[in-house]
XYZ file of C-alpha atoms in Angstrom:
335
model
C 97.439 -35.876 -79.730
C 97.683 -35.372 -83.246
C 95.096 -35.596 -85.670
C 95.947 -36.574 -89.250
C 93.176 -35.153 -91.537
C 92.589 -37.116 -94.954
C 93.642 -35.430 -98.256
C 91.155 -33.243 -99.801
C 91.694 -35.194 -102.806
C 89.919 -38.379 -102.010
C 88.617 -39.591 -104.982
C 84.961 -40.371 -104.951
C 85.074 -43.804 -105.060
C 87.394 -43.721 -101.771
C 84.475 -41.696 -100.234
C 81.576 -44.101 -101.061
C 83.671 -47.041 -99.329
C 83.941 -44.904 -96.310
C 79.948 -44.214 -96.547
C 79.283 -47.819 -96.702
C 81.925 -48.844 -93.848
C 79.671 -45.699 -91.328
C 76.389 -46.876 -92.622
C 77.461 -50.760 -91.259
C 78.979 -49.521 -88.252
C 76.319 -47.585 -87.346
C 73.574 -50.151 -87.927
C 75.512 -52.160 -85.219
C 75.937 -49.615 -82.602
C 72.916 -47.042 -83.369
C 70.464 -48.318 -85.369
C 68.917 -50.886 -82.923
C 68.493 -47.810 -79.991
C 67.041 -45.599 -83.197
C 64.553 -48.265 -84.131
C 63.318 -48.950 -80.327
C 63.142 -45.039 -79.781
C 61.331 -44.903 -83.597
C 59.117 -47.412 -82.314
C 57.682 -45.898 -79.206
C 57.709 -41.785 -80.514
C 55.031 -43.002 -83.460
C 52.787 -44.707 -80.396
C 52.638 -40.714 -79.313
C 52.129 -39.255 -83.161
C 49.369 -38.887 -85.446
C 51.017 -42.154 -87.110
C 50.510 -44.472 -83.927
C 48.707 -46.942 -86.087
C 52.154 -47.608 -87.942
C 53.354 -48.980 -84.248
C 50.334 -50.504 -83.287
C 50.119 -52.281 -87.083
C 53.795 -53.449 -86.570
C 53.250 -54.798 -82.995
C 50.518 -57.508 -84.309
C 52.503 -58.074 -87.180
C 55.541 -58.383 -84.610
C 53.182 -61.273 -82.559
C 52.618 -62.991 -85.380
C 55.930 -63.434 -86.877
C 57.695 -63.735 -83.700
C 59.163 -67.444 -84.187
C 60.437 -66.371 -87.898
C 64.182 -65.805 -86.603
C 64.339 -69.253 -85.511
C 62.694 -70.876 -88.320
C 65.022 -69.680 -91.264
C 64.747 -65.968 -91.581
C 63.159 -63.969 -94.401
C 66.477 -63.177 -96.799
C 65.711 -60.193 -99.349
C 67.910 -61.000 -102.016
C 67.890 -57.399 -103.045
C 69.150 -56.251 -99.792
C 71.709 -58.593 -100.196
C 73.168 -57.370 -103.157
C 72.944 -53.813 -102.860
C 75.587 -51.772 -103.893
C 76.915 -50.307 -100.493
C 78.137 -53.638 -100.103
C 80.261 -54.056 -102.736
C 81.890 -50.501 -101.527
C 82.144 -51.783 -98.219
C 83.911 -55.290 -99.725
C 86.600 -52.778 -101.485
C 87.294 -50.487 -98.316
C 89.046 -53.142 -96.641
C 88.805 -55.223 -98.895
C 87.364 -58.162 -97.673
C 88.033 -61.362 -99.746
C 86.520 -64.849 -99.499
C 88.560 -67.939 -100.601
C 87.209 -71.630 -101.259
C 89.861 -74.227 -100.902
C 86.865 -77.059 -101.173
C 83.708 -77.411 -102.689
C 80.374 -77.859 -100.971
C 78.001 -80.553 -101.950
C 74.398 -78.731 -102.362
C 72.389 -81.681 -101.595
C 73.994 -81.851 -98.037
C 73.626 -79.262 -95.356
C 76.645 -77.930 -93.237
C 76.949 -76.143 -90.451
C 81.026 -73.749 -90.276
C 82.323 -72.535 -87.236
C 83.999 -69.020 -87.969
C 86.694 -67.695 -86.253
C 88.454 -65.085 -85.301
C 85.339 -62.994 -83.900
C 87.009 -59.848 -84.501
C 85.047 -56.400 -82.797
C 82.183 -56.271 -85.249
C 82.776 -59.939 -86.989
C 83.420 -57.636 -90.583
C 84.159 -60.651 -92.302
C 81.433 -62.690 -91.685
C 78.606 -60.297 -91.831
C 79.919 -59.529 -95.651
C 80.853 -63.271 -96.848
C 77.550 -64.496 -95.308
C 74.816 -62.022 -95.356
C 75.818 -60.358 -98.771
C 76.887 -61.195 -101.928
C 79.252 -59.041 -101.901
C 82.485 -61.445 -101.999
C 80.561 -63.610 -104.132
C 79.324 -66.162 -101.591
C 76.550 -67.674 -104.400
C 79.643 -67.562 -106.925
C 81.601 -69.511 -105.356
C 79.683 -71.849 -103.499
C 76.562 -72.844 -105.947
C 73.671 -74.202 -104.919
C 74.246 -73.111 -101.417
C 72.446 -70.939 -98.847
C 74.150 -69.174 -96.172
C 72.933 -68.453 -92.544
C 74.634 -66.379 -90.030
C 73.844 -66.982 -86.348
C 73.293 -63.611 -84.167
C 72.377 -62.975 -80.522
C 68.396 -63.689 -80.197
C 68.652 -60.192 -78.268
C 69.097 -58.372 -81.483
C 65.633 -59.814 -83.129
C 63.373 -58.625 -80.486
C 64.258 -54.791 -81.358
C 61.242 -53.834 -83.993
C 62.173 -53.029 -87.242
C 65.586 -53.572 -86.706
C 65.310 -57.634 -86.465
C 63.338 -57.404 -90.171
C 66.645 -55.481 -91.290
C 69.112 -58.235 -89.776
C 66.570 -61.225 -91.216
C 66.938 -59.621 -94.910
C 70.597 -60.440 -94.799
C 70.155 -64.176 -93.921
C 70.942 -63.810 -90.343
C 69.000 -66.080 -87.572
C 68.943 -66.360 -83.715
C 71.502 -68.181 -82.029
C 69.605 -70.772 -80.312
C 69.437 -74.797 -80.577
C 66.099 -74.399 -82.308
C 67.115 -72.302 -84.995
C 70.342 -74.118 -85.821
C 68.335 -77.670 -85.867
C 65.816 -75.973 -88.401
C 68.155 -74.915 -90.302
C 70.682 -78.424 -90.481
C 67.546 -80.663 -91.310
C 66.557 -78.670 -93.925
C 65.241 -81.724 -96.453
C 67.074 -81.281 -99.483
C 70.533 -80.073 -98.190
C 71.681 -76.521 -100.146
C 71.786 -74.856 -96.624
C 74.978 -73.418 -94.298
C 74.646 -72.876 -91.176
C 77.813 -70.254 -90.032
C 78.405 -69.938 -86.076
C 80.577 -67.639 -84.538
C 81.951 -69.720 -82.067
C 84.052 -67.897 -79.908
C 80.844 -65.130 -79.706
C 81.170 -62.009 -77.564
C 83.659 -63.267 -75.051
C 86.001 -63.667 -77.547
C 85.526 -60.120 -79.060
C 87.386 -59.187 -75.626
C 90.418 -60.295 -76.679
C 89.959 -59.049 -80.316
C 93.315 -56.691 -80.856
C 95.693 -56.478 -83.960
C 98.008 -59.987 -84.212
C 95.848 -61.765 -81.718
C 95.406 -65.179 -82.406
C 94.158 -66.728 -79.777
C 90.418 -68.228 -80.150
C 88.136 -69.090 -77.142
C 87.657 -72.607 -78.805
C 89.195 -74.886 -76.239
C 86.169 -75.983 -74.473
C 83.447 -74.712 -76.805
C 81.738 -77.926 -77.874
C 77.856 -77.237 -78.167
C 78.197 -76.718 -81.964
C 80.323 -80.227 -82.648
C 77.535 -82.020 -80.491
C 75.020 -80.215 -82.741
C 76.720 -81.283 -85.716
C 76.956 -84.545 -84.769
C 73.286 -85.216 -83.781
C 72.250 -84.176 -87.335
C 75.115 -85.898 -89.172
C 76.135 -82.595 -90.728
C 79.890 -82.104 -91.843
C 81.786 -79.566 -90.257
C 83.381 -76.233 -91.926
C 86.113 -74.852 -90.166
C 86.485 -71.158 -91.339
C 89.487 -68.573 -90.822
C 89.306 -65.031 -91.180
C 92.706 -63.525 -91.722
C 92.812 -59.771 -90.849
C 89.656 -60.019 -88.549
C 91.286 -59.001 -85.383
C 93.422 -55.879 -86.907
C 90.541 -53.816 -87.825
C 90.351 -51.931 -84.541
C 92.337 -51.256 -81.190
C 91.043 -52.472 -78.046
C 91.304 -50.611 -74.633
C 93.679 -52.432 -72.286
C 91.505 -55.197 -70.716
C 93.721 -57.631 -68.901
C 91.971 -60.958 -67.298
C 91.417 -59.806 -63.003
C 91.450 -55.722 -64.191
C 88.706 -53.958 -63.220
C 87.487 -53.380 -66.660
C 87.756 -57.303 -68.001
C 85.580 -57.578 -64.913
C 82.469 -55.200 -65.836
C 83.096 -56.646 -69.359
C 82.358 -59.953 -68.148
C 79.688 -58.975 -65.959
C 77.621 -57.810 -68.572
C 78.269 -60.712 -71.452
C 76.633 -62.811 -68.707
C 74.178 -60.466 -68.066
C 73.259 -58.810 -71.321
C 74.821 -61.728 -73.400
C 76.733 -59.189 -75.000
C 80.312 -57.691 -73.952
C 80.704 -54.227 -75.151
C 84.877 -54.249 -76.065
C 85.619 -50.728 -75.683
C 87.599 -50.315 -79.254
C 88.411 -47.395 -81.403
C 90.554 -46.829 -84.740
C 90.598 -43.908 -87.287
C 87.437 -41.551 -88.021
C 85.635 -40.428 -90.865
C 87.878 -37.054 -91.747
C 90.908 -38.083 -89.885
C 93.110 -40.805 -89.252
C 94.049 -40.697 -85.376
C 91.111 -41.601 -83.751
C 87.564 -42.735 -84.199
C 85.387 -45.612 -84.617
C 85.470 -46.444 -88.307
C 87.954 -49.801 -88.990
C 91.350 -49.329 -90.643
C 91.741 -50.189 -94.118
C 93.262 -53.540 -93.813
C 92.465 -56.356 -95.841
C 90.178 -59.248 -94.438
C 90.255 -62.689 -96.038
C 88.377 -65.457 -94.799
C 89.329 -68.800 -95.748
C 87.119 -71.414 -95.952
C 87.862 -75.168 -95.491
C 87.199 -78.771 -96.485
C 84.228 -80.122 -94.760
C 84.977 -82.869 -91.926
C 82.610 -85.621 -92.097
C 80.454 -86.349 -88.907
C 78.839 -89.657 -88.744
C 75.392 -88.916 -86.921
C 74.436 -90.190 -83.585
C 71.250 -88.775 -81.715
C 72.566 -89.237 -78.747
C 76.534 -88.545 -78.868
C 78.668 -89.931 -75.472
C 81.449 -87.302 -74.308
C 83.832 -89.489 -75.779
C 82.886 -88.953 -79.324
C 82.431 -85.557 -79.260
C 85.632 -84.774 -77.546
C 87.310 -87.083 -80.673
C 85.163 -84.756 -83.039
C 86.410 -81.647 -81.378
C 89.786 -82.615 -81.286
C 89.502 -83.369 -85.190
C 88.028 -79.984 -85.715
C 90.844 -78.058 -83.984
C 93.163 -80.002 -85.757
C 91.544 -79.372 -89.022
C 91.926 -75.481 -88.011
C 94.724 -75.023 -86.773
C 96.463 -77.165 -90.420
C 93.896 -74.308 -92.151
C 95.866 -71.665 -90.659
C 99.338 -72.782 -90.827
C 99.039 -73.635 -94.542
C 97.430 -70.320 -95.396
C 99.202 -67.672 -92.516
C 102.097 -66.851 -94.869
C 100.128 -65.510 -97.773
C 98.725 -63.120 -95.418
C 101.564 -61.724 -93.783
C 101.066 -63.505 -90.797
C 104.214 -64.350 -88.958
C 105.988 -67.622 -89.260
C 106.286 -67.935 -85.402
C 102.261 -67.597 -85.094
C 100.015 -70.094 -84.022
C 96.403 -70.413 -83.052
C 96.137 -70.950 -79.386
C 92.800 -72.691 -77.922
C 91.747 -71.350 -74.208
């Protein structure tokens, strides 16, 4: 194989995009196993009381990822993120505005490998988020796995993340006041499987929880489309019935998450690694669908709902697909 190695030239600001793009990757695949290992080597040290301090605290705060969070608006707008906006560069487009005395709750799709474009629109203010959107606060839903590693759940809360569980979206929707966004992955690790360069197919079809959700609060649906999500990496070759797909899909149902084996370009070469290409992201972010709330929804309406939604997608993406080079023979497909 041939390696490509990156001009000695880069110019510095090149470099610090590249820094910011390792530092994120690595806080999704290292950081967690650091902080756990971290964790349990101070219990052994002189500084075991750290540990031992952080455990009670740990007790204490345990329901905090399901009631809201703790944001650190600081964290939020550090400046590794705006580096990390320009590597790509990640953009984030309004095409309607959001009434701040209403909550919502978006659905965001593609997934993607590492869901680049919605960590950055929705847990920095990087893209502008606050800019654009006044008045409103975003919330990103995560895997409730992630928020029982210490220290590392207090760095994903800073950023406005919560746990992905009907408790913590219901806190969040009936929020008194309104101001609040609730953003859900929906196609969530299964569809991360399937995450490849001009994929655009969305495990959507019979993902209905968060419509049914929606509709028990009366909260108006976002749909929300992130254009260049699924080119960041390569994927290994993981057909449905391989042997691979198979321990994939053993261990989302296990683990609840689904480890895509993916890989793209490194840090001083271009051939092979796992830092994402530079291509641009832009997430596009519809008109809300009004949801008329019912506490108990039949099957009926929130099939009608559903099919609204994917209609309300799929017109998202077909009016916006050309401006990102996406080709004219593309269409989202639901499985």
């Amino acid at each position: 194989m041939k390696v490509e190695f990156a001009p000695r030239s880069v110019p510095l600001q090149r470099r610090l995009q590249t820094a910011a793009v390792v530092q994120w990757v690595f806080s999704f695949l290292g950081l967690a196993p650091c902080c756990i290992a971290a964790f349990i080597v101070l219990l052994f040290t002189r500084f075991w009381l750290l540990s031992a301090l952080y455990a009670v605290w740990w007790v204490i705060d345990r329901d905090k990822p399901r009631k809201g969070g703790r944001r650190v608006q600081f964290l939020r707008n550090g400046a590794v993120w705006r580096h990390m906006k320009d590597y790509f560069p990640i953009t984030l487009v309004k095409t309607a505005e959001l009434d701040p005395r209403q909550n919502y709750l978006m659905g965001f799709h593609p997934h993607g490998v590492l869901a680049a474009g919605a960590f950055l629109n929705f847990c920095t203010e990087a893209s502008g988020f606050s800019t654009l959107f006044p008045g409103i606060t975003p919330h990103l839903m995560m895997l409730s796995l992630w928020f029982r590693v210490p220290f590392f759940r207090d760095y994903l809360m800073s950023g406005g993340l919560v746990a992905s569980d009907k408790e913590s979206a219901s806190y969040v929707l009936q929020r008194p006041g309104g101001g609040n966004l609730l953003a859900i992955i929906v196609g969530g690790a299964q569809e991360a499987l399937d995450a490849r360069p001009g994929s655009c197919t969305l495990l959507l079809r019979n993902r209905k929880g968060f419509v049914r959700l929606a509709i028990q609060h009366g909260t108006p649906l976002v749909p929300a489309f992130s254009f260049g999500e699924n080119d960041l990496f390569d994927q290994v070759r993981n057909p449905k019935g391989s042997w691979l797909r198979w321990i994939q899909h053993r261990l989302q149902q296990v683990m609840g998450i689904s480890l895509p084996l993916f890989h793209a370009r490194g840090i001083f070469q271009y051939s092979f690694g796992l830092i994402p290409y530079r291509r641009p992201i832009c997430t596009v972010v519809g008109k809300p669908i009004p949801v008329q709330k019912r506490q108990k929804p039949s099957e009926e309406e929130v099939n009608q709902v559903h099919e609204k939604y994917l209609n309300e997608l799929s017109k998202l993406f077909e009016e916006h697909k050309a401006q990102y080079n996406v080709p004219g023979d593309s269409h989202l497909e639901f499985i």
